[in-house]
mmCIF file of C-alpha atoms in Angstrom:
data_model
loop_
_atom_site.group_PDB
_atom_site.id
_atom_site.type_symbol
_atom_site.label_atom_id
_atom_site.label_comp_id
_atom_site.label_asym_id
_atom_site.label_seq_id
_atom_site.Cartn_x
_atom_site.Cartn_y
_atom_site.Cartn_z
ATOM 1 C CA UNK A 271 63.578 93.825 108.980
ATOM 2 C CA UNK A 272 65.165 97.073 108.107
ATOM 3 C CA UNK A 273 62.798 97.088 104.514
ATOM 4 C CA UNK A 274 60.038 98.422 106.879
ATOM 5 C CA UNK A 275 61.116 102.129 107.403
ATOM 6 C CA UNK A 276 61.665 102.466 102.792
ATOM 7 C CA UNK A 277 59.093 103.549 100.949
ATOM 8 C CA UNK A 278 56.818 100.809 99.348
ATOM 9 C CA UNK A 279 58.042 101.172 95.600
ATOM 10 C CA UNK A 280 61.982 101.055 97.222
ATOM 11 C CA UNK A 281 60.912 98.349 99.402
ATOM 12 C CA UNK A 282 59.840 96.381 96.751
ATOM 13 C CA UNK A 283 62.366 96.732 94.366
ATOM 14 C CA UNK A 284 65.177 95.843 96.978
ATOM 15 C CA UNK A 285 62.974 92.583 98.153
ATOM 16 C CA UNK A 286 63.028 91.913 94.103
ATOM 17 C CA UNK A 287 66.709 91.681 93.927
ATOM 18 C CA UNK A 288 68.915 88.310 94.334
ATOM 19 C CA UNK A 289 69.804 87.245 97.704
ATOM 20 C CA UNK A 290 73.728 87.396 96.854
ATOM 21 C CA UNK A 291 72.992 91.184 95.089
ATOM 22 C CA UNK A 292 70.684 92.454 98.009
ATOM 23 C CA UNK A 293 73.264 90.842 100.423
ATOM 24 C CA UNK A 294 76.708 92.946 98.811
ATOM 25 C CA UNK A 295 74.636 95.936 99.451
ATOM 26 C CA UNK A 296 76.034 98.323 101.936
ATOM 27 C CA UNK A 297 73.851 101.657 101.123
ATOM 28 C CA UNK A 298 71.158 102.837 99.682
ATOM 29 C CA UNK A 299 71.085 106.810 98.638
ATOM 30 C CA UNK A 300 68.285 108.942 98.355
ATOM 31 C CA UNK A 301 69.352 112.396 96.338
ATOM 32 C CA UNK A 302 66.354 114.800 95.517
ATOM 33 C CA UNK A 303 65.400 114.580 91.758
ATOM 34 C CA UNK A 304 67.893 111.505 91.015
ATOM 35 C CA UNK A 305 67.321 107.859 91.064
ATOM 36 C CA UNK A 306 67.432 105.695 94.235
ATOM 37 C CA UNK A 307 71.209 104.166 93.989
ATOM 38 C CA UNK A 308 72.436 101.245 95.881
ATOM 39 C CA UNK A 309 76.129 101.297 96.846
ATOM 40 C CA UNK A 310 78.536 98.405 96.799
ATOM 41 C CA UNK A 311 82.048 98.160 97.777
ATOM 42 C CA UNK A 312 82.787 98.796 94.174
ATOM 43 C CA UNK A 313 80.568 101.912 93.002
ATOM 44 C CA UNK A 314 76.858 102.599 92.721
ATOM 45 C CA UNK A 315 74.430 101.404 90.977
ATOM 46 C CA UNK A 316 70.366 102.017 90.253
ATOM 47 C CA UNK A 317 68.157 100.636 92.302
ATOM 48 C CA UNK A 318 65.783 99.293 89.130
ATOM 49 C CA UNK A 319 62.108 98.794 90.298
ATOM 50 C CA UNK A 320 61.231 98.319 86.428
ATOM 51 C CA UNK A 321 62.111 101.777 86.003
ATOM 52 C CA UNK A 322 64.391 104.427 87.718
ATOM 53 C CA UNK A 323 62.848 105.307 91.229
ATOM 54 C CA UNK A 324 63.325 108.971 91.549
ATOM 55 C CA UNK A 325 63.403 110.355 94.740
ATOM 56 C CA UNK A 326 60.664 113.073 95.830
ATOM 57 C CA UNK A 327 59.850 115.416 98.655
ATOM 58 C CA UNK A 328 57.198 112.960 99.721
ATOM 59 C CA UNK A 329 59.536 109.768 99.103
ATOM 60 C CA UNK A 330 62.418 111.680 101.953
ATOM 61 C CA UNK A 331 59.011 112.200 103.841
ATOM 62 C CA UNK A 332 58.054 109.119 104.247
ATOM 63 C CA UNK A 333 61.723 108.062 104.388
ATOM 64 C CA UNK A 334 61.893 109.899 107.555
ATOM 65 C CA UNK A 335 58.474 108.890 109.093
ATOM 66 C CA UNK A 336 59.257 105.261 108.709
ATOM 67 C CA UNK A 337 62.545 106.312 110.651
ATOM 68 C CA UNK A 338 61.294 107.945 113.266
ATOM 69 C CA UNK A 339 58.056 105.789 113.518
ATOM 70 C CA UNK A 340 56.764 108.968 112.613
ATOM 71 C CA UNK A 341 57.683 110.920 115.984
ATOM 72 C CA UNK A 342 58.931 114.508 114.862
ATOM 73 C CA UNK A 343 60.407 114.696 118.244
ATOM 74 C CA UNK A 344 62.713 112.023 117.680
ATOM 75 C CA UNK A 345 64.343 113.317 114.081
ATOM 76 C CA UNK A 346 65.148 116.242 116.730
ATOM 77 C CA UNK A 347 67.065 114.530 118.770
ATOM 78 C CA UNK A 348 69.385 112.736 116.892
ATOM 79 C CA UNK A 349 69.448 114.735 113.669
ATOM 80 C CA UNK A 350 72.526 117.182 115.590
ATOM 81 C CA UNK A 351 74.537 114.978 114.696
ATOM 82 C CA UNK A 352 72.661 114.470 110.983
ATOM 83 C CA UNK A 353 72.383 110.635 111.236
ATOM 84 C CA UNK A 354 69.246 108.695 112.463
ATOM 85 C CA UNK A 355 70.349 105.615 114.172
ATOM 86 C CA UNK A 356 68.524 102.279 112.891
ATOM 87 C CA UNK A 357 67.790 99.023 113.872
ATOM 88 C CA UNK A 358 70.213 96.317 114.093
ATOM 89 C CA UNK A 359 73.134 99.020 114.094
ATOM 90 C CA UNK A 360 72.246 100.336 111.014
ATOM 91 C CA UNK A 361 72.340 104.371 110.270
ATOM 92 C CA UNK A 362 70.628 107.011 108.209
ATOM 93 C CA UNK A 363 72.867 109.941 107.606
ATOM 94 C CA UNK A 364 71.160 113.174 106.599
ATOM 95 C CA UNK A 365 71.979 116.136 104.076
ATOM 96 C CA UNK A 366 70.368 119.457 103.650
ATOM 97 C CA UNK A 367 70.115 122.828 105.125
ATOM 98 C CA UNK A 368 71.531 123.006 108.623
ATOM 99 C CA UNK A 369 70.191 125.118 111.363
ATOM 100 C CA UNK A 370 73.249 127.180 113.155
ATOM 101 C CA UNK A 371 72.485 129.276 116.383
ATOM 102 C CA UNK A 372 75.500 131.257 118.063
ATOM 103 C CA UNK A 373 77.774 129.629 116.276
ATOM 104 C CA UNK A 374 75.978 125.719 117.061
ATOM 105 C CA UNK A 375 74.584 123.576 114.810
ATOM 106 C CA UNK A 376 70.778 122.955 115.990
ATOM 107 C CA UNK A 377 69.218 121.588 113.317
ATOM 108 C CA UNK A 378 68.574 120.670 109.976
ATOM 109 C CA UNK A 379 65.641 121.605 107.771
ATOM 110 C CA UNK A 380 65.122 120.923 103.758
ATOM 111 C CA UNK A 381 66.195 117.939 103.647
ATOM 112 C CA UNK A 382 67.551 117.018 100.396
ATOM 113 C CA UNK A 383 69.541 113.289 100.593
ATOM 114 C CA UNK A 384 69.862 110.384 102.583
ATOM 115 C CA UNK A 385 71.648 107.872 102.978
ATOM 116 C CA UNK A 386 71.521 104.323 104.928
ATOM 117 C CA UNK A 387 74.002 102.696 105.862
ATOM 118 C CA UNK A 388 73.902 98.557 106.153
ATOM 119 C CA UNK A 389 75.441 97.092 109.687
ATOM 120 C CA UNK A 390 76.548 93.085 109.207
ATOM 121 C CA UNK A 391 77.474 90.599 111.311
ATOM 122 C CA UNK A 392 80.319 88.546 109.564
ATOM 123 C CA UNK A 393 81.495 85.845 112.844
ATOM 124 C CA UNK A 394 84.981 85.124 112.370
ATOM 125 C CA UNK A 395 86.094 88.075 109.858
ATOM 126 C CA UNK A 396 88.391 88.588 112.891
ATOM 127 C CA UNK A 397 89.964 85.413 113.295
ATOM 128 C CA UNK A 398 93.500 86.602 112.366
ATOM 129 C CA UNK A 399 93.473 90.019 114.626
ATOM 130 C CA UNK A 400 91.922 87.840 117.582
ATOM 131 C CA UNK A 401 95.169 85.517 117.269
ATOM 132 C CA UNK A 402 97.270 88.625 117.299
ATOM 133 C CA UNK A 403 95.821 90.380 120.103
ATOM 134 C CA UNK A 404 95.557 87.417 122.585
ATOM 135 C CA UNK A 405 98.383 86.420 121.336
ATOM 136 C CA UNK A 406 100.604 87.774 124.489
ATOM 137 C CA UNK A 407 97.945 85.622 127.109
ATOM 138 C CA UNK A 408 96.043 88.793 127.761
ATOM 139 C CA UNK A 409 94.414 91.411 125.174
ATOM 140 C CA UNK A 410 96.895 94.163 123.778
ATOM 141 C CA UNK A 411 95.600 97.152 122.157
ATOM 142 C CA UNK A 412 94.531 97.384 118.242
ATOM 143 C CA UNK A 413 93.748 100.452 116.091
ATOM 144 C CA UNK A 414 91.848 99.155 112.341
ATOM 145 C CA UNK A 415 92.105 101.243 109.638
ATOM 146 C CA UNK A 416 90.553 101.484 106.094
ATOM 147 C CA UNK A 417 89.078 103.932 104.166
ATOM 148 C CA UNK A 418 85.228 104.318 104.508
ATOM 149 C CA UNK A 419 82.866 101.778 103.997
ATOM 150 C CA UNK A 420 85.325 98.879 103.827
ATOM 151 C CA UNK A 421 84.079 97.239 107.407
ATOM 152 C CA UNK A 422 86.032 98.645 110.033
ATOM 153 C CA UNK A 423 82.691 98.469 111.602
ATOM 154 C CA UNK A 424 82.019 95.255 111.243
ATOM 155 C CA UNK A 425 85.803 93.767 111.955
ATOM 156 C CA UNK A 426 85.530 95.689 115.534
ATOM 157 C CA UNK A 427 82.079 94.092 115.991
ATOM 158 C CA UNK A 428 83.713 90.446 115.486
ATOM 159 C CA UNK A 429 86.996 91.338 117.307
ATOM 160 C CA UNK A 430 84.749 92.556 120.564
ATOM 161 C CA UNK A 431 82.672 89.656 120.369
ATOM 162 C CA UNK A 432 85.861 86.777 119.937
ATOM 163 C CA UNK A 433 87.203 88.429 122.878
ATOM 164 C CA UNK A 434 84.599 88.815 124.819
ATOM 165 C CA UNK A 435 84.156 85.309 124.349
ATOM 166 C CA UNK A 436 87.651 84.368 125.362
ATOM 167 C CA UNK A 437 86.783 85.284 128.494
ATOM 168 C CA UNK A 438 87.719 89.377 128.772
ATOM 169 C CA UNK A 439 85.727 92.293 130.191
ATOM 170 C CA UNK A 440 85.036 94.441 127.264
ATOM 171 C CA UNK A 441 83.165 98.037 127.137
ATOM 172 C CA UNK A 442 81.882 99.533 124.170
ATOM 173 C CA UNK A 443 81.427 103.213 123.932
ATOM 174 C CA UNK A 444 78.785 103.212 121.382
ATOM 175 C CA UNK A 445 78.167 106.725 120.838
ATOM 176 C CA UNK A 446 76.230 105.899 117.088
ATOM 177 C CA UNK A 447 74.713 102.534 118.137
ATOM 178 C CA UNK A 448 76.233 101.064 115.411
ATOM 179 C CA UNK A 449 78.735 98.202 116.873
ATOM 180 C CA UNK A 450 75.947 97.115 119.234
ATOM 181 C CA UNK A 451 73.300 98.187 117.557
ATOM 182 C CA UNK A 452 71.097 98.921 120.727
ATOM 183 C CA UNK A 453 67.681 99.088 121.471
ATOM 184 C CA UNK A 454 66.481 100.748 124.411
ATOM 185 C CA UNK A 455 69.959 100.205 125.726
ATOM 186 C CA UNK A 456 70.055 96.566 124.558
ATOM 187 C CA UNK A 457 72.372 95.261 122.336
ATOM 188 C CA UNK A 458 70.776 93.534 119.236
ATOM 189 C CA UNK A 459 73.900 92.464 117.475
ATOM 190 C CA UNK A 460 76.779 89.926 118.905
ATOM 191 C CA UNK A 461 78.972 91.537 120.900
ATOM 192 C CA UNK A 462 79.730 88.719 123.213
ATOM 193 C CA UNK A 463 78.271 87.450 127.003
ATOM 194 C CA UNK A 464 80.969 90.051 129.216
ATOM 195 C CA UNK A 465 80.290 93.100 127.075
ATOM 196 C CA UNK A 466 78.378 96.121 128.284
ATOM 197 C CA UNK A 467 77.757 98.507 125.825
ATOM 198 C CA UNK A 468 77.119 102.293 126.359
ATOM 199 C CA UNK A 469 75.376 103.819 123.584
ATOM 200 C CA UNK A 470 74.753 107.218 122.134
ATOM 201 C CA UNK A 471 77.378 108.856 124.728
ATOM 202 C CA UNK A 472 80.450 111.020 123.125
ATOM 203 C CA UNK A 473 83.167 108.756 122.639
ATOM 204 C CA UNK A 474 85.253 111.417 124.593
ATOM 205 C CA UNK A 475 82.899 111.113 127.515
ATOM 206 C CA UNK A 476 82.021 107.928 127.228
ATOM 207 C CA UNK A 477 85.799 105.877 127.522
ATOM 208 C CA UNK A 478 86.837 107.937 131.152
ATOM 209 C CA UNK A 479 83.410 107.289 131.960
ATOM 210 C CA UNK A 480 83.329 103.389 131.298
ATOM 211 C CA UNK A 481 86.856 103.290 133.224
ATOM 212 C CA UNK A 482 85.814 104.865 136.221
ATOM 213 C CA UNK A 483 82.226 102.505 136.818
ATOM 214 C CA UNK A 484 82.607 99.229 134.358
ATOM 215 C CA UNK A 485 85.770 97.999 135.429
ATOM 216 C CA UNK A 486 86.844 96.873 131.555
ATOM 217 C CA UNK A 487 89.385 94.636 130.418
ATOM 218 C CA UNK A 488 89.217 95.961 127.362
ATOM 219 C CA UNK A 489 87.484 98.934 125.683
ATOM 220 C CA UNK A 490 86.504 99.363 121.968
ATOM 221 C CA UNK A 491 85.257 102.433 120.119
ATOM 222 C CA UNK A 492 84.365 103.417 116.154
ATOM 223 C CA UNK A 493 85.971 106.051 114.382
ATOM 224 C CA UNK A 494 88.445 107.980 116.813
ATOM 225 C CA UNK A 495 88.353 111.684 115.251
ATOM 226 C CA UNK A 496 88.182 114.310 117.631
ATOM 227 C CA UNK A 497 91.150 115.517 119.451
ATOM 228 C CA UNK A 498 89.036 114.556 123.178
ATOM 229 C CA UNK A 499 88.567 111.457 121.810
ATOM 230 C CA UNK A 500 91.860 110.884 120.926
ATOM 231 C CA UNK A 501 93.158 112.190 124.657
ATOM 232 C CA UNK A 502 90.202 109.657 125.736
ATOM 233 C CA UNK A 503 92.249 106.555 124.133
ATOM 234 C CA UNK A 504 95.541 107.449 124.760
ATOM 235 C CA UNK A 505 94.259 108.029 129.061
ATOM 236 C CA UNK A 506 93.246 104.434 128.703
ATOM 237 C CA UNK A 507 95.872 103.024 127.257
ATOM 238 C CA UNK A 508 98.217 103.867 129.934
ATOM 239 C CA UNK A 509 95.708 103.320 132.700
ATOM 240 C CA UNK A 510 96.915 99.400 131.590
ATOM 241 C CA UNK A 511 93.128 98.594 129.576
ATOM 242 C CA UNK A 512 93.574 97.611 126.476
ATOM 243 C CA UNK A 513 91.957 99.749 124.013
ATOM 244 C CA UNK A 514 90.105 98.541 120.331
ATOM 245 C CA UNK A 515 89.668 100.990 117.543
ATOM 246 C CA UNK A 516 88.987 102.292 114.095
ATOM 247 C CA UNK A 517 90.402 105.593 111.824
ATOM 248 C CA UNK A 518 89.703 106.336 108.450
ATOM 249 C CA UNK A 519 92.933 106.006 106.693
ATOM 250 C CA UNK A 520 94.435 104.147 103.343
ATOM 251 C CA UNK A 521 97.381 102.744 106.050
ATOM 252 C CA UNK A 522 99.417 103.500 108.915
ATOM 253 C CA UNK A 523 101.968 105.247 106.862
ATOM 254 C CA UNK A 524 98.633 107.807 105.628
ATOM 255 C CA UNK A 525 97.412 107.855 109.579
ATOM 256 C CA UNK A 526 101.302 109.118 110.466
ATOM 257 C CA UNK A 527 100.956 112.374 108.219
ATOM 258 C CA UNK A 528 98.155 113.559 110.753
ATOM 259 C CA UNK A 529 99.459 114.954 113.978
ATOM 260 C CA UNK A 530 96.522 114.012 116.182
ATOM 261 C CA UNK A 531 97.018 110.026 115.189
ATOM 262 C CA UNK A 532 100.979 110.686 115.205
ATOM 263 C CA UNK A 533 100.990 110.841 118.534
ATOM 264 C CA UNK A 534 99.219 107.371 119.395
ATOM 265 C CA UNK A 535 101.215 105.546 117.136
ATOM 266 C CA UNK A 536 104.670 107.126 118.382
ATOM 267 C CA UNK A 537 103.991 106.738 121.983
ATOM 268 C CA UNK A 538 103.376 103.171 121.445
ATOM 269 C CA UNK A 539 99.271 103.244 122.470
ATOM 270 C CA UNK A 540 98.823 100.368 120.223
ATOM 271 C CA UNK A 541 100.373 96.908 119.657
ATOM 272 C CA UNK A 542 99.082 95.926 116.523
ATOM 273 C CA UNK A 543 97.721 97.601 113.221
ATOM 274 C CA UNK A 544 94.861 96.019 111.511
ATOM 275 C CA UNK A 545 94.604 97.439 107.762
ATOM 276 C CA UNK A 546 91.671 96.510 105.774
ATOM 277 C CA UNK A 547 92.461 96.837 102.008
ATOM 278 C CA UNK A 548 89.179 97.326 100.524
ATOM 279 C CA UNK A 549 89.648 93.892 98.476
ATOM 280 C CA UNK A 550 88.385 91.647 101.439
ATOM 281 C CA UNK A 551 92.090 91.175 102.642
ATOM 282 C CA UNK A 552 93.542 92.159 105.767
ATOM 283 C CA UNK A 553 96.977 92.885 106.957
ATOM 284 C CA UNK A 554 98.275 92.649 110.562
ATOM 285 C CA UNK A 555 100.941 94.419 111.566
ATOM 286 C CA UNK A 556 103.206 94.786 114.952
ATOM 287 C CA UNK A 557 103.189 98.508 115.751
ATOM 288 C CA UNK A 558 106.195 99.691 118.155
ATOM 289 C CA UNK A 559 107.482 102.691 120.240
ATOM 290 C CA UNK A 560 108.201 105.702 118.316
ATOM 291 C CA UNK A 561 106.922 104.358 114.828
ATOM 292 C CA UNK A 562 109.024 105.672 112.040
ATOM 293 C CA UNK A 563 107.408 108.002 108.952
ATOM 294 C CA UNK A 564 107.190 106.155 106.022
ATOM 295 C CA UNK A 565 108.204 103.026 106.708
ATOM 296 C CA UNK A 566 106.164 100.470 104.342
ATOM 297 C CA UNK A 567 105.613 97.828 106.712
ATOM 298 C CA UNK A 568 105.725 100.508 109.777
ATOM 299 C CA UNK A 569 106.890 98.995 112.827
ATOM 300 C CA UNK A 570 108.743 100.838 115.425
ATOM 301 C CA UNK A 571 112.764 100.444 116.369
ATOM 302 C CA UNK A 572 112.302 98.049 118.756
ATOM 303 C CA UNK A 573 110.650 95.522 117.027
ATOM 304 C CA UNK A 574 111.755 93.364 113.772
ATOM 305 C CA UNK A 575 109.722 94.516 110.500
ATOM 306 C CA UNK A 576 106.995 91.530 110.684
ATOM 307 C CA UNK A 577 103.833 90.229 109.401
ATOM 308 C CA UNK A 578 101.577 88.192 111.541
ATOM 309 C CA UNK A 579 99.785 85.845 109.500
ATOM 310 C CA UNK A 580 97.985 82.619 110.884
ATOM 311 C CA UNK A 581 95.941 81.208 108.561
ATOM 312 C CA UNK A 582 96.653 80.399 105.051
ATOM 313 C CA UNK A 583 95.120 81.052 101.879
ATOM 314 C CA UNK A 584 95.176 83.474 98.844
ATOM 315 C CA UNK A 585 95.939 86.664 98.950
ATOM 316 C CA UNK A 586 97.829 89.642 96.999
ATOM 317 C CA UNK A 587 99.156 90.894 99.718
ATOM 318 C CA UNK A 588 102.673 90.530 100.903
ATOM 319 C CA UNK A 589 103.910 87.298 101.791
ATOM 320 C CA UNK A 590 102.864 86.179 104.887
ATOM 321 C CA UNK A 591 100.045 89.008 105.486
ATOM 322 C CA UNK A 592 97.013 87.947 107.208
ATOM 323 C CA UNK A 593 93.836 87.280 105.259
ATOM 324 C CA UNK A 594 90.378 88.015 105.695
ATOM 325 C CA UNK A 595 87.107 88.618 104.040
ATOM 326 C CA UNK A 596 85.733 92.126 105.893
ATOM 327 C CA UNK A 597 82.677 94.174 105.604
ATOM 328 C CA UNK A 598 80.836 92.818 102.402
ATOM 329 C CA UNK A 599 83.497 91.116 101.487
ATOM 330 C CA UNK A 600 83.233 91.779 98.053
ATOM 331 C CA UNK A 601 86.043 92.808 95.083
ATOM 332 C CA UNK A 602 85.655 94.791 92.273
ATOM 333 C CA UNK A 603 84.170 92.944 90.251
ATOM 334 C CA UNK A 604 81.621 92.196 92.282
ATOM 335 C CA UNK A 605 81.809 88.529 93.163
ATOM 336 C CA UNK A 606 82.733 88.695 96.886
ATOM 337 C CA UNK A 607 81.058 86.254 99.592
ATOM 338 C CA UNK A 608 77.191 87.043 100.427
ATOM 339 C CA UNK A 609 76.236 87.669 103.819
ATOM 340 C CA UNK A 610 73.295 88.406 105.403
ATOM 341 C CA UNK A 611 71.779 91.657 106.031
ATOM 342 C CA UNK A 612 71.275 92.571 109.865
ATOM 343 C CA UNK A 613 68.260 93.833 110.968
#
C-alpha cells in the first residue's frame, strides 16, 4: 500500500481517518514549517494526527527515502523532471532549489515541499465517452479536458481499458507512469488485455515511436503540452489511428484561445470533446472541422450543435449532457462517492 513510503506519525494519522474521508483524498502536501494538508476536490484540509503534523527537514527526508527505497541514485533520475513516480500510478512532485547547468535543469537540491498525488481506478467512469467513441463501429479520436486534479487521469485510464476491452489495439505512451502505473515495465493498474504500455518515454518520442513498432488501433496519452507533443498527436491522427487525450483547460472554448491546441481542434484531429466539470459531471461533445471561437456548445460547421448523452440521471448540466462521476467523484461539499485508493 502506498502508506509505506509516509512517515510513521503521517502514516498513522491517514490509516486513522474514515474509509469514505481517506478514500476522497487525492493529495497529500508536505510544505517546510506548515502542517501536513490533505487535498480534496474541494480545498485542503489538515491532516490531524491529534495535533497539527508539521513538516521537518527529517520528515521530507524520510519522505524521500521511503520513495526511493532509500537509493540516492534513483531521486537522480527522475527528479529532472521534479516528480518521483509511485506505485500503482501514483506521483510525488517535488519543490525546492533547482540545479541549472548551461542553461539545463539538472537537478534539484533543498528540498522544501512535496506533494503526492493519488492515482484511482473508477471502472465505468467512462461509460458515456466509450458509447461516443465506438459509437461510429470503430474508435474515433477524443481529447478530455478539465482543470487539474478533476480526473482526466483517471477517465483516460477507464476509456483505454473499455476499449481495449471491446476488442481494439491500444498504446499508451506513459511517459509519468501514471495511466498504467508500471512496474518494471508492467502495468499494475487496468488498462485492458490488448494494451501495451510504454512508460517513462517523452510523449513526443514516444507516439511516432509506438506507430512505427506496436501497430496501435488506438493511442492514448496524459496531458498534451509541448508543442512536439502536440505535432506527435496531430502525425497520428492523420496516419488514420485514433488518438486519446487530456489538456488542462476549463472547456473547449478556454483550449481555443491557445494557438498550439487551436490548431487540433480546427483541423478536425478530434471527434469528440470530453469536459469534466469538476462537480463529478461530464459533458460530451461532437467536435467538427474548423471549430468556431466561442461557440458555447463548440462544434464545427459541419456538424449540428449536439449533446451526446446515453444514460440518464441527474445532472446540472445542459439538457441532454452526459453524466458521470470522475476522479474522486466528489462535490463541494464534500459528499461525493468513495472509492478506493490504488496502490
Amino acid at each position: 500500500m502506498l502508506e509505506r513510503i509516509l512517515p510513521e506519525e503521517v502514516s498513522h494519522a491517514f490509516s486513522a481517518m474514515s474509509k469514505i474521508r481517506r478514500a476522497q483524498v487525492i493529495e497529500l502536501r508536505f510544505r517546510m514549517g506548515q502542517p501536513v494538508a490533505a487535498g480534496y476536490p474541494w480545498g485542503e484540509a489538515l491532516l490531524d494526527g491529534g495535533k497539527p503534523l508539521i513538516v521537518t527537514e527529517a520528515m521530507l527526508r524520510e519522505l524521500l527515502n521511503r520513495a526511493t527505497g532509500y537509493s540516492p541514485y534513483a531521486l537522480k533520475a527522475e527528479e529532472m523532471g521534479l516528480y518521483l513516480p509511485l506505485e500503482g500510478g501514483c506521483r510525488m512532485g517535488l519543490c525546492g532549489e533547482v540545479v541549472v547547468e548551461q542553461g539545463k535543469l539538472r537537478g534539484l537540491r533543498h528540498i522544501s515541499s512535496a506533494v503526492i498525488r493519488f492515482a484511482r481506478e473508477v471502472p465505468g467512469v467512462a461509460d458515456e465517452g466509450v458509447s461516443a467513441v465506438l459509437s461510429g463501429g470503430r474508435p474515433e479520436s477524443a481529447l478530455i479536458v478539465s482543470p487539474p486534479g478533476v480526473g482526466k487521469t483517471t477517465y483516460l485510464r477507464d476509456l483505454v481499458r473499455q476499449i481495449s476491452m471491446a476488442g481494439w489495439r491500444v498504446c499508451v505512451a506513459d511517459e509519468r507512469r501514471e495511466i498504467a502505473g508500471a512496474t518494471k515495465g508492467f502495468p499494475t493498474l487496468d488498462v485492458g488485455p490488448r494494451t501495451d504500455v510504454l512508460s517513462g518515454c517523452p510523449k513526443g518520442e514516444a507516439v511516432p515511436l509506438l506507430l512505427r513498432v506496436m501497430n496501435p488501433q488506438v493511442v492514448a496519452v496524459d496531458e498534451i503540452v509541448g508543442q512536439q507533443e502536440l505535432d506527435a498527436v496531430h502525425a497520428a491522427a492523420f496516419s488514420g489511428v485514433a488518438v486519446l487525450a487530456t489538456a488542462h483547460g476549463k472547456d473547449f472554448s478556454d483550449l481555443m484561445r491557445k494557438p498550439m491546441y487551436r490548431k487540433l481542434l480546427t483541423e478536425g484531429v478530434f471527434s469528440y470533446g470530453i469536459v469534466l466539470t469538476g462537480q463529478g459531471k461530464v459533458q460530451i461533445e461532437r467536435l467538427g472541422v474548423n471549430a468556431e471561437t466561442g461557440r458555447s456548445m463548440f462544434c464545427g460547421n459541419s456538424f449540428p450543435d449536439e449533446r451526446l448523452g446515453r444514460r440518464t440521471g441527474t445532472s446540472s448540466a445542459a439538457p441532454g449532457a452526459a453524466s458521470a462521476s470522475a476522479g474522486s467523484g466528489a462535490d463541494a461539499g464534500g459528499n461525493g462517492a468513495a472509492y478506493a485508493l490504488s496502490g
